[in-house]
Amino acid sequence: MAKLINPEEMTSRDYYFDSYAHFGIHEEMLKDEVRTLTYRNSMYHNKHVFKDKIVLDVGSGTGILSMFAAKAGAKKVYGIECSSISDYSEKIIKANHLDNNCSMRMYDSKGIF
């Protein structure tokens, strides 16, 4: 579960990332068919790039691009998201029966490098 931050202690960075914790922004991006289908088609038409690869989806949001990567043949997909939408992305992955090769976590990507 995402940690709660006292609004009085929130910084501009916290407010920025908190905006991605709300469904509205993700709904808006998913409803952008040109954007979403372009991502999907570019992955599906280049399956040779994904076949048996390990993929890291930084800023994975709802996990839509992680799911596309898995369906394009990635051996394992790791999605990391620093907002609490990650609580739902794991459920979305499971509902789409991709939890065997997709793993979603709430994590600040700055800690990777």
mmCIF file of N, CA and C in Angstrom, residues 12 27 39 47 51 55 73 97 103:
data_model
loop_
_atom_site.group_PDB
_atom_site.id
_atom_site.type_symbol
_atom_site.label_atom_id
_atom_site.label_comp_id
_atom_site.label_asym_id
_atom_site.label_seq_id
_atom_site.Cartn_x
_atom_site.Cartn_y
_atom_site.Cartn_z
ATOM 1 N N SER A 12 6.340 20.261 -3.853
ATOM 2 C CA SER A 12 5.844 20.309 -5.232
ATOM 3 C C SER A 12 6.060 18.964 -5.916
ATOM 4 N N GLU A 27 -7.114 7.555 -17.155
ATOM 5 C CA GLU A 27 -8.253 7.403 -18.064
ATOM 6 C C GLU A 27 -8.046 8.256 -19.309
ATOM 7 N N TYR A 39 1.576 2.862 -29.409
ATOM 8 C CA TYR A 39 2.456 2.080 -28.527
ATOM 9 C C TYR A 39 2.242 0.585 -28.749
ATOM 10 N N LYS A 47 7.918 -7.733 -32.470
ATOM 11 C CA LYS A 47 8.018 -8.777 -31.450
ATOM 12 C C LYS A 47 9.431 -9.332 -31.321
ATOM 13 N N LYS A 51 11.113 -10.511 -27.788
ATOM 14 C CA LYS A 51 11.151 -11.960 -27.566
ATOM 15 C C LYS A 51 12.245 -12.345 -26.571
ATOM 16 N N VAL A 55 12.151 -6.669 -19.523
ATOM 17 C CA VAL A 55 11.762 -5.279 -19.766
ATOM 18 C C VAL A 55 11.523 -4.575 -18.434
ATOM 19 N N GLY A 73 5.986 -10.728 -26.220
ATOM 20 C CA GLY A 73 6.937 -11.820 -26.071
ATOM 21 C C GLY A 73 8.017 -11.656 -25.024
ATOM 22 N N HIS A 97 -4.408 -11.955 -16.632
ATOM 23 C CA HIS A 97 -3.675 -13.230 -16.628
ATOM 24 C C HIS A 97 -2.229 -13.083 -17.103
ATOM 25 N N SER A 103 5.436 -8.069 -13.182
ATOM 26 C CA SER A 103 5.482 -7.751 -11.765
ATOM 27 C C SER A 103 5.474 -6.236 -11.616
#
